[in-house]
XYZ file of C-alpha atoms in Angstrom:
679
model
C 39.025 -53.972 -29.523
C 36.433 -56.517 -28.120
C 38.904 -59.302 -28.550
C 41.600 -57.558 -26.616
C 39.119 -56.999 -23.681
C 38.214 -60.567 -23.681
C 41.928 -61.585 -23.430
C 42.730 -59.215 -20.757
C 39.642 -60.502 -18.777
C 41.147 -64.081 -19.068
C 44.590 -63.098 -17.848
C 43.083 -61.392 -14.965
C 41.196 -64.512 -13.878
C 44.395 -66.768 -14.088
C 46.359 -64.072 -11.995
C 43.694 -64.134 -9.470
C 43.700 -67.887 -9.061
C 47.596 -67.760 -8.612
C 47.484 -64.916 -6.015
C 44.832 -66.967 -4.099
C 47.077 -70.051 -3.990
C 49.892 -67.996 -2.688
C 48.147 -66.343 -0.198
C 46.757 -69.681 1.266
C 50.576 -70.917 1.640
C 51.560 -67.881 3.335
C 48.729 -68.351 5.798
C 49.744 -71.796 6.549
C 53.299 -70.862 7.381
C 52.174 -68.112 9.722
C 50.106 -70.544 11.547
C 52.960 -72.793 12.117
C 55.057 -70.055 13.322
C 52.554 -69.008 15.744
C 52.172 -72.477 17.073
C 55.831 -72.847 17.636
C 55.830 -69.700 19.888
C 53.219 -70.613 22.113
C 55.400 -72.143 25.047
C 58.087 -69.527 24.897
C 56.044 -66.351 25.687
C 58.277 -65.422 28.616
C 61.445 -64.994 26.413
C 60.226 -62.045 24.498
C 63.562 -60.831 23.331
C 64.636 -64.204 21.788
C 61.326 -64.568 20.036
C 61.646 -61.085 18.428
C 65.038 -62.089 17.173
C 63.770 -65.298 15.665
C 61.037 -63.470 13.634
C 63.395 -60.990 12.441
C 65.798 -63.464 11.065
C 62.676 -65.316 9.632
C 61.482 -62.339 7.933
C 64.774 -61.644 6.343
C 64.931 -65.007 4.883
C 61.459 -64.726 3.320
C 62.324 -61.172 1.939
C 65.272 -62.836 0.437
C 63.152 -65.742 -0.957
C 60.804 -63.292 -2.548
C 63.374 -61.173 -4.118
C 64.963 -64.299 -5.634
C 61.686 -65.627 -6.843
C 61.086 -62.244 -8.504
C 64.302 -62.245 -10.308
C 63.951 -65.771 -11.512
C 60.327 -64.949 -12.836
C 61.555 -61.862 -14.668
C 64.374 -63.847 -16.425
C 62.292 -67.042 -17.005
C 60.890 -67.059 -20.805
C 60.269 -62.922 -21.006
C 57.063 -63.374 -18.704
C 57.740 -59.984 -16.821
C 58.071 -58.196 -20.015
C 54.806 -59.479 -21.484
C 53.073 -58.789 -18.175
C 54.364 -55.153 -18.274
C 53.238 -54.891 -21.915
C 49.913 -56.167 -21.242
C 49.377 -53.697 -18.096
C 50.392 -50.814 -20.586
C 47.730 -52.057 -23.193
C 45.173 -52.199 -20.253
C 45.968 -48.720 -19.198
C 45.742 -47.219 -22.762
C 42.291 -49.207 -23.372
C 40.986 -47.588 -19.948
C 42.080 -44.218 -21.089
C 40.337 -44.520 -24.710
C 37.216 -45.703 -22.864
C 37.164 -42.813 -20.417
C 37.756 -40.427 -23.408
C 34.890 -41.931 -25.419
C 32.438 -41.746 -22.326
C 33.282 -37.918 -21.705
C 32.561 -37.265 -25.331
C 29.322 -39.307 -24.992
C 28.358 -37.317 -21.904
C 28.964 -33.977 -23.577
C 26.878 -34.844 -26.630
C 23.978 -35.982 -24.275
C 24.048 -32.620 -22.483
C 24.064 -30.520 -25.807
C 21.230 -32.483 -27.520
C 18.913 -34.264 -25.015
C 16.817 -35.604 -27.905
C 19.670 -37.169 -29.767
C 19.493 -39.960 -27.273
C 16.405 -41.249 -28.785
C 17.520 -41.014 -32.502
C 18.030 -44.562 -33.389
C 20.596 -43.599 -35.944
C 22.131 -40.811 -38.041
C 19.891 -41.568 -40.791
C 16.775 -41.016 -38.705
C 18.372 -37.649 -37.667
C 18.832 -36.585 -41.301
C 15.164 -37.757 -42.226
C 13.687 -35.665 -39.487
C 15.690 -32.699 -40.445
C 14.604 -32.871 -44.083
C 10.915 -33.107 -43.107
C 11.352 -30.045 -40.658
C 12.856 -28.018 -43.694
C 10.071 -29.294 -45.944
C 7.497 -28.044 -43.365
C 9.213 -24.753 -43.239
C 9.445 -24.312 -46.973
C 5.695 -25.361 -47.117
C 4.641 -22.680 -44.663
C 6.805 -19.825 -46.530
C 5.114 -21.018 -49.853
C 1.845 -21.054 -48.552
C 2.173 -17.522 -47.109
C 4.060 -15.826 -49.846
C 3.038 -18.167 -53.196
C -0.768 -18.740 -52.949
C -2.332 -19.349 -56.377
C -3.979 -16.043 -56.445
C -0.558 -14.107 -56.345
C 1.470 -16.380 -58.898
C 1.421 -13.691 -61.540
C 2.087 -10.352 -59.757
C 2.244 -8.546 -63.074
C -1.136 -9.236 -63.895
C -2.349 -7.599 -60.777
C -0.983 -4.250 -61.425
C -3.581 -3.612 -63.914
C -6.875 -5.269 -62.558
C -9.873 -5.611 -65.127
C -12.978 -4.169 -63.217
C -15.403 -3.460 -66.068
C -16.740 -7.211 -65.960
C -18.004 -9.403 -63.293
C -15.348 -12.052 -63.902
C -12.647 -9.407 -63.714
C -13.957 -8.007 -60.537
C -14.216 -11.607 -59.002
C -10.524 -12.270 -59.875
C -9.160 -8.960 -58.721
C -10.984 -9.239 -55.445
C -9.374 -12.757 -54.953
C -6.110 -11.654 -55.745
C -6.664 -8.475 -53.494
C -7.733 -10.729 -50.474
C -4.726 -13.044 -50.862
C -2.392 -9.982 -51.076
C -4.043 -8.579 -47.835
C -3.708 -11.956 -46.115
C 0.033 -12.047 -47.153
C 0.988 -8.657 -45.990
C -1.173 -8.831 -42.648
C 0.374 -12.263 -41.860
C 3.997 -10.794 -41.582
C 3.847 -9.689 -37.997
C 2.681 -13.167 -36.887
C 5.594 -14.904 -38.641
C 8.582 -16.154 -36.432
C 11.679 -13.983 -36.546
C 13.992 -16.440 -38.255
C 11.438 -16.710 -41.060
C 11.203 -13.182 -41.569
C 15.085 -12.696 -41.797
C 15.304 -14.813 -44.897
C 16.602 -12.850 -47.785
C 14.121 -14.317 -50.062
C 11.191 -13.445 -47.772
C 12.164 -9.982 -47.520
C 12.434 -9.584 -51.263
C 9.147 -11.261 -51.761
C 7.410 -8.949 -49.231
C 8.954 -5.903 -50.970
C 7.576 -7.007 -54.211
C 4.175 -7.645 -52.628
C 4.189 -4.276 -50.985
C 4.818 -2.611 -54.529
C 2.081 -4.636 -55.997
C -0.354 -3.537 -53.216
C 0.392 0.213 -53.961
C 0.022 -0.391 -57.838
C -3.416 -2.254 -57.208
C -4.614 0.492 -54.820
C -3.755 3.153 -57.358
C -5.476 1.325 -60.201
C -8.763 0.620 -57.887
C -8.642 4.382 -56.952
C -8.275 5.528 -60.487
C -11.138 3.419 -61.730
C -13.592 4.289 -58.873
C -12.677 7.941 -58.911
C -13.733 8.121 -62.761
C -16.918 6.147 -61.849
C -17.965 8.558 -59.415
C -17.317 11.679 -61.335
C -19.047 10.153 -64.350
C -22.202 9.190 -62.388
C -22.443 12.432 -60.660
C -22.441 14.279 -64.022
C -25.112 12.083 -65.258
C -27.356 12.570 -62.209
C -28.447 16.003 -63.420
C -30.079 14.364 -66.507
C -31.070 11.067 -65.203
C -34.748 10.421 -64.421
C -33.990 7.401 -62.285
C -33.413 8.387 -58.751
C -30.299 7.040 -57.043
C -29.169 5.169 -60.127
C -25.676 5.303 -58.788
C -26.335 3.257 -55.787
C -26.953 0.074 -57.963
C -23.939 0.688 -60.246
C -21.468 1.378 -57.320
C -22.401 -1.302 -54.973
C -20.529 -4.007 -56.834
C -17.275 -2.143 -55.979
C -18.031 -2.241 -52.113
C -15.454 -4.853 -51.423
C -12.846 -2.985 -53.113
C -13.738 0.156 -50.977
C -13.352 -2.197 -47.977
C -10.008 -3.281 -49.138
C -8.799 0.206 -49.862
C -9.876 1.168 -46.238
C -7.733 -1.453 -44.875
C -4.725 -1.286 -47.203
C -4.628 2.345 -48.293
C -6.360 4.933 -46.096
C -5.156 7.894 -48.110
C -6.833 6.543 -51.440
C -9.846 5.665 -49.504
C -10.205 9.150 -47.901
C -9.763 10.535 -51.304
C -12.526 8.798 -52.911
C -14.762 9.699 -50.012
C -13.978 13.207 -50.622
C -14.697 13.024 -54.348
C -18.076 11.311 -53.360
C -18.988 13.897 -50.968
C -18.081 16.814 -53.184
C -19.638 15.419 -56.219
C -23.080 14.313 -54.807
C -23.543 17.042 -52.121
C -24.434 19.387 -55.077
C -26.787 17.043 -56.633
C -28.706 16.148 -53.404
C -28.642 19.952 -52.356
C -30.374 20.677 -55.774
C -33.011 18.148 -55.106
C -33.946 19.190 -51.553
C -33.856 22.930 -52.626
C -36.310 22.058 -55.717
C -38.731 20.252 -53.189
C -38.837 23.221 -50.828
C -39.358 25.816 -53.391
C -42.173 23.529 -54.852
C -43.712 23.215 -51.529
C -43.637 27.006 -50.867
C -45.242 27.630 -54.123
C -48.070 25.157 -53.330
C -48.687 26.826 -50.087
C -49.605 30.161 -51.593
C -52.757 28.801 -53.192
C -53.492 25.873 -50.848
C -56.244 26.062 -48.039
C -55.213 25.767 -44.423
C -56.310 22.141 -44.315
C -53.973 21.072 -47.163
C -50.892 22.462 -45.462
C -50.126 19.196 -43.518
C -50.355 17.135 -46.825
C -47.829 19.470 -48.553
C -45.385 19.626 -45.577
C -45.553 15.885 -45.140
C -44.798 15.466 -48.726
C -41.646 17.388 -48.286
C -40.837 15.534 -45.076
C -41.325 12.064 -46.704
C -39.105 13.100 -49.575
C -36.166 14.415 -47.410
C -36.421 11.479 -45.050
C -36.482 8.877 -47.726
C -33.635 10.616 -49.621
C -31.544 10.880 -46.435
C -32.091 7.214 -45.213
C -31.491 5.786 -48.734
C -28.155 7.674 -48.879
C -27.092 6.682 -45.502
C -27.938 2.923 -46.121
C -25.811 3.219 -49.276
C -22.836 4.986 -47.819
C -22.697 2.753 -44.831
C -22.630 -0.302 -47.060
C -20.510 1.087 -49.842
C -17.769 2.808 -47.800
C -17.984 0.379 -44.647
C -18.516 3.269 -42.209
C -18.302 2.581 -38.517
C -16.639 -0.905 -39.221
C -13.120 -1.852 -38.010
C -11.752 -3.574 -41.270
C -8.528 -3.918 -40.077
C -9.180 -6.638 -37.686
C -8.546 -10.201 -39.212
C -12.037 -11.345 -38.902
C -13.835 -8.325 -39.755
C -16.814 -9.112 -42.272
C -18.528 -5.797 -42.441
C -21.022 -6.237 -39.607
C -21.444 -3.856 -36.895
C -21.596 -5.243 -33.253
C -23.693 -3.678 -30.626
C -21.356 -2.245 -28.126
C -21.659 -0.704 -24.703
C -20.304 2.411 -23.137
C -17.850 4.243 -25.144
C -18.657 1.993 -28.171
C -22.130 3.117 -28.353
C -21.052 6.656 -28.233
C -18.661 6.165 -31.250
C -21.141 3.862 -33.103
C -22.393 5.882 -36.191
C -19.950 8.618 -35.932
C -18.560 8.063 -39.541
C -21.894 7.843 -40.983
C -23.100 10.987 -39.251
C -20.129 12.958 -40.258
C -20.423 11.873 -43.928
C -24.286 12.620 -44.090
C -23.573 16.104 -42.481
C -21.275 16.730 -45.504
C -23.669 15.429 -47.985
C -26.747 17.291 -46.680
C -25.085 20.602 -45.347
C -28.214 22.715 -45.940
C -31.058 20.381 -45.495
C -31.708 21.576 -42.036
C -31.858 25.149 -43.208
C -34.305 24.280 -45.940
C -36.548 22.503 -43.451
C -36.467 25.333 -40.869
C -37.295 27.914 -43.557
C -40.086 25.702 -44.955
C -41.560 25.670 -41.351
C -41.146 29.502 -41.122
C -42.976 29.802 -44.324
C -45.965 27.494 -43.054
C -46.014 29.592 -39.646
C -46.417 32.869 -41.742
C -48.962 31.490 -44.146
C -51.474 30.254 -41.346
C -52.246 31.350 -37.887
C -51.867 27.893 -36.579
C -49.090 26.993 -39.258
C -46.463 26.502 -36.419
C -48.970 23.995 -34.605
C -49.384 22.319 -37.955
C -45.650 22.123 -38.782
C -44.932 20.875 -35.266
C -47.491 18.127 -35.252
C -46.387 16.953 -38.894
C -42.653 17.039 -38.094
C -43.184 15.434 -34.728
C -45.050 12.445 -36.008
C -41.961 11.893 -38.297
C -39.526 12.183 -35.255
C -41.555 10.255 -32.835
C -42.088 7.462 -35.311
C -45.910 7.663 -35.235
C -45.867 7.874 -39.041
C -43.417 7.051 -41.571
C -40.881 5.860 -39.196
C -39.685 3.452 -41.767
C -40.380 5.603 -44.678
C -36.896 4.869 -46.352
C -37.247 2.532 -49.087
C -33.710 1.811 -49.013
C -33.041 1.988 -52.718
C -30.362 -0.206 -53.820
C -28.836 -0.216 -50.382
C -31.911 -1.435 -48.721
C -30.050 -4.669 -47.500
C -28.400 -5.191 -44.162
C -27.852 -1.693 -43.786
C -31.468 -0.855 -44.395
C -32.277 -2.323 -40.979
C -30.253 0.217 -39.016
C -31.839 1.405 -35.774
C -34.068 4.380 -35.778
C -31.985 6.283 -33.412
C -28.894 5.851 -35.735
C -30.778 7.645 -38.636
C -29.297 10.943 -39.465
C -32.672 11.883 -41.026
C -34.275 11.921 -37.597
C -31.782 14.459 -36.532
C -32.486 16.752 -39.344
C -36.100 16.301 -38.721
C -35.675 16.985 -35.129
C -34.020 20.406 -36.017
C -37.275 21.190 -37.900
C -39.408 20.039 -34.943
C -37.469 22.351 -32.604
C -38.049 25.306 -34.990
C -41.727 24.426 -35.198
C -42.045 23.998 -31.399
C -40.263 27.455 -31.037
C -42.616 28.999 -33.295
C -45.750 27.516 -31.621
C -44.406 28.801 -28.306
C -43.983 32.025 -29.921
C -47.479 32.084 -31.127
C -48.778 31.230 -27.459
C -46.527 33.943 -26.161
C -47.969 36.665 -28.598
C -51.582 35.639 -27.602
C -50.663 36.004 -23.800
C -48.975 39.456 -24.466
C -52.234 40.533 -26.208
C -54.560 39.699 -23.430
C -54.474 43.351 -21.980
C -55.136 44.759 -25.590
C -58.220 42.727 -25.828
C -59.611 44.157 -22.569
C -58.840 47.738 -23.885
C -60.742 46.905 -27.069
C -63.739 45.611 -25.111
C -63.840 48.774 -23.075
C -64.924 50.517 -26.475
C -68.086 48.612 -27.069
C -71.222 49.504 -25.518
C -71.322 46.277 -23.547
C -68.400 44.270 -22.589
C -69.757 40.857 -23.392
C -67.238 38.038 -23.855
C -63.793 39.114 -24.238
C -62.022 38.251 -27.523
C -59.435 36.196 -26.053
C -61.864 33.790 -24.705
C -63.315 33.177 -27.969
C -59.798 32.756 -29.324
C -59.139 30.086 -26.903
C -62.082 28.216 -28.147
C -61.073 28.485 -31.703
C -57.337 27.609 -30.711
C -58.480 24.538 -28.676
C -60.652 23.410 -31.457
C -57.809 23.797 -34.113
C -55.135 22.152 -31.808
C -57.350 19.089 -31.044
C -57.885 18.486 -34.861
C -54.082 19.160 -35.688
C -52.645 17.036 -32.796
C -55.066 14.221 -33.114
C -53.052 11.063 -32.872
C -49.882 13.122 -32.299
C -47.366 12.487 -29.611
C -47.200 16.319 -28.630
C -50.088 16.139 -26.245
C -47.789 17.548 -23.308
C -47.067 20.824 -25.282
C -50.685 21.289 -26.163
C -51.794 20.910 -22.492
C -48.908 23.041 -21.412
C -50.245 25.746 -23.892
C -53.961 25.207 -22.508
C -52.682 25.768 -18.845
C -50.662 28.793 -19.714
C -53.518 30.582 -21.713
C -56.227 29.416 -19.350
C -54.424 30.618 -16.174
C -53.624 34.065 -17.762
C -57.209 34.620 -18.954
C -58.616 33.845 -15.448
C -56.216 36.352 -14.142
C -56.895 39.024 -16.914
C -60.741 38.744 -16.484
C -60.406 39.284 -12.423
C -58.589 42.520 -13.266
C -60.666 43.632 -16.313
C -63.142 46.597 -16.031
C -65.661 48.165 -18.294
C -67.061 51.696 -18.063
C -70.722 50.686 -18.819
C -70.834 47.041 -17.663
C -70.814 45.972 -14.002
C -67.738 44.081 -12.928
C -69.843 41.098 -11.718
C -71.447 40.883 -15.129
C -68.135 41.057 -16.906
C -66.767 38.426 -14.659
C -69.806 35.935 -14.635
C -70.110 35.979 -18.547
C -66.519 35.489 -19.301
C -65.908 32.896 -16.468
C -68.825 31.073 -17.475
C -67.601 30.781 -21.210
C -64.070 30.051 -20.076
C -65.307 27.287 -17.809
C -67.273 25.854 -20.537
C -64.299 25.923 -22.943
C -62.017 24.158 -20.500
C -64.710 21.567 -19.652
C -65.065 20.758 -23.408
C -61.394 19.691 -23.695
C -61.768 16.956 -20.747
C -58.278 17.141 -19.904
C -57.269 16.295 -16.185
C -54.430 18.989 -16.433
C -57.186 21.645 -16.728
C -59.333 20.350 -13.802
C -58.045 22.972 -11.408
C -58.604 25.796 -13.652
C -62.149 24.655 -14.617
C -63.061 24.496 -10.786
C -61.488 27.973 -10.267
C -63.657 29.401 -13.091
C -66.602 27.702 -11.833
C -66.295 29.140 -8.395
C -65.579 32.656 -9.767
C -68.643 32.471 -11.942
C -70.799 31.385 -8.915
C -69.359 34.234 -6.836
C -69.839 36.705 -9.577
C -73.596 35.750 -10.110
C -74.399 36.011 -6.391
C -72.705 39.370 -6.110
C -74.791 40.690 -9.104
C -78.124 39.436 -7.906
C -77.521 40.769 -4.608
C -76.447 44.054 -5.823
C -79.195 44.661 -8.383
C -82.026 42.623 -7.314
C -81.734 43.855 -3.491
C -85.085 43.668 -1.556
C -87.955 44.613 -3.915
C -90.382 44.730 -0.816
C -87.853 46.950 1.081
C -90.298 48.606 3.728
C -91.848 45.347 4.328
C -88.461 43.657 4.900
C -87.536 46.457 7.242
C -90.792 46.066 9.126
C -90.021 42.172 9.693
C -86.504 42.952 10.529
C -87.809 45.012 13.605
C -90.120 42.182 14.490
C -87.307 39.897 14.465
C -85.171 42.108 16.685
C -88.139 42.294 19.242
C -88.409 38.457 19.242
C -84.804 38.228 19.724
C -84.886 40.547 22.825
C -87.324 38.177 24.541
C -90.849 39.130 23.232
C -92.920 36.114 22.279
C -93.811 35.934 18.632
C -97.791 35.913 19.210
C -97.365 39.032 21.551
C -95.439 41.162 18.936
C -98.673 42.417 17.462
C -99.565 44.273 20.600
C -96.624 46.663 20.139
C -97.655 49.914 18.490
C -94.683 49.847 16.177
C -95.482 46.280 15.157
C -99.369 46.217 15.125
C -101.744 44.709 12.868
C -102.792 48.194 11.723
C -99.175 49.155 10.893
C -98.578 45.840 8.995
C -101.743 46.472 6.816
C -100.335 50.005 6.078
C -96.998 48.765 4.972
C -98.638 45.876 2.885
C -100.830 48.395 1.090
C -97.682 50.055 -0.276
C -96.975 46.982 -2.311
C -100.108 46.086 -4.437
C -99.630 43.256 -6.901
C -99.330 45.517 -10.150
C -96.752 47.632 -8.458
C -94.612 44.579 -7.710
C -94.826 43.420 -11.248
C -93.874 46.986 -12.584
C -90.814 46.771 -10.622
C -90.033 43.326 -11.736
C -90.323 44.544 -15.376
C -87.996 47.470 -14.694
C -85.491 45.072 -13.109
C -85.517 42.750 -16.029
C -84.825 45.663 -18.497
C -81.806 46.519 -16.231
C -80.495 42.981 -16.437
C -81.153 42.990 -20.119
C -79.067 46.200 -20.728
C -76.302 44.840 -18.639
C -75.842 41.334 -20.154
C -74.891 40.637 -23.729
C -76.356 38.308 -26.297
C -73.314 36.389 -26.968
C -72.973 35.622 -23.218
C -76.298 33.954 -23.253
C -76.866 34.280 -19.532
C -79.915 36.427 -19.376
C -82.335 33.675 -18.601
C -79.788 32.120 -16.049
C -79.496 35.580 -14.187
C -83.305 36.214 -14.418
C -83.941 32.719 -12.748
C -81.365 33.476 -10.210
C -83.242 36.466 -9.198
C -86.406 34.647 -9.298
C -85.048 32.138 -6.707
C -83.826 35.039 -4.523
C -87.310 36.889 -4.714
C -89.094 33.439 -3.785
C -86.657 32.905 -0.927
C -87.396 36.280 0.593
C -90.948 35.944 -0.076
C -91.219 32.622 1.834
C -89.151 34.106 4.815
C -91.529 36.962 5.011
C -94.696 34.768 4.648
C -93.363 32.509 7.550
C -92.818 35.474 9.700
C -96.332 36.709 9.114
C -97.758 33.451 9.884
C -95.781 33.173 13.117
C -96.437 36.630 14.548
C -99.835 37.314 13.155
C -101.733 34.082 13.099
C -105.291 34.956 13.332
C -105.142 38.370 11.823
C -106.040 37.322 8.230
C -102.960 39.103 6.656
C -101.002 38.052 3.615
C -98.377 39.170 1.192
C -99.598 40.913 -1.930
C -98.260 38.062 -4.240
C -98.269 34.286 -3.475
C -95.327 32.155 -4.699
C -97.339 31.083 -7.571
C -97.997 34.586 -8.478
C -94.296 35.425 -8.384
C -93.515 32.304 -10.764
C -96.013 33.553 -13.168
C -94.828 37.031 -13.087
C -91.336 36.162 -13.672
C -92.295 33.716 -16.468
C -94.603 36.293 -18.150
C -91.856 38.847 -18.017
C -89.274 36.433 -19.579
C -91.773 35.440 -22.374
C -92.674 39.038 -23.275
C -88.996 40.187 -23.743
């Protein structure tokens, strides 16, 4: 082909040279013709005829030359043959060019292939890579012998390790199917292999579920006779990875095992909690009041430890609250926000509620028993349970048992035991509020009972407040329930203040009833030293002062009555404009009249009246109130104040008369002291 193209190129060049020679001769003839006609431009017709004849001659010569060339040595036939060959070669080249253009458009990268061998090698390598990917996906070493996986060996550590490795490979192969390209999944061999793997998965899940089901039932039956607590945790934890695999690959089998565990161990745990409650109730019958806290705390500690250990184990063994279906899940729980925090722990709380269906009822019943056993039992139960709930004591009481690993560090707010203890705390708080409400309702009865006594004295509810405050301060020392305690104090104190204000006694004056009870109530509130009670304490102090003043004014009165009336007239005269030193010149207020009035109050008579007054005060006041000397001192101060005022009036109005009151201030002080000592 290349030889023919070279020959055609050579012939083309020769023909081109001959054409160029012929064209140059024609150009010379044409130039001569034009030169001949330069002088005869005017005879145009003759010139046209000459050119026509010349052209005819030239045409005849050309035709003759062509005929001669055609007949000379076959040169024309050869030229025609060569022209036909050139046309065929051009058509072949055009056809080949069109084919190459079509191939270039169909496979752009084919242009870069250096040869057909290179393309074949590239195809072979691509096929090898595809087969290797399929082999790595569906034929890992752990899945070589599928028949051995159908009955795994789980009784030994080596058997469990091999089974777990095969289970992980099986999970990876089945979970990787959606990520494979469609052309790979359409292969008949791949589809057949996936069907076999799915059957193997079902058989392995059935074998695992059967073995674990038997183990759960067997350990549950032995738990009633086993002295070691929570032995099943240590024996079941090696199977935790298989539970994770079942939760991912066969949820039906996983749920079945979860129900078997719940139904088996709920009875065991319920027996243990009920036995602890019955033992505590029996111990409370013979225990003193101060031992109630210890007995109740033992039960709470047992329940909290039991619940926390079980929650840690179940969370770790059953992989609760874990999304095991995600490819990168490793059993760790991530901290979420919003809705994630709400869902966190939902599975564990639901399982714990099924394992401990009656623990809340047992704790509430025990709290009720403590409340009935002791007058302050509800307060003791509230303080004890409150310390557990608030974390003041035993916040990390769970030992964790065999499950005390990563799950043992669960946050306190995720502990299900805290919810059970919180229910007991609510019951105890209601019992304490009920006890306070009963005391409030009993206030009118206490006033009625006091009316039957000869003296009212201190009302019983004031003494009960002192006893209650002392017990509560001891019970709630170091507890976080101070808000409840202060609320009780405010409720009881306010109600008692109002009850004392309305109380009456047939033989005790109301001021005495009030001053004794307000004084005692104010002392009880002040002893607590609580800012929340300051307002009540000040109110009690004010009411006590008013009651004391009222009583002194009412029963002490004015012991020198006529003398007081005499000087009241003197004061009126001075107020009307009479000078103090001139009052004595009036008949009604003369020195003689004053001596007559003073003679009515000799010193012995004044002492006798003070003795009678002391006996009256002693008759009104009670010994438990302890205010006799306080009231007597207040009367002494009142008498001295009146005496000083009268003495000043005598000195101002009768300066040189030599008149004086029957008793001096020192005499009055001695008289009051002597009377107090005598009684």
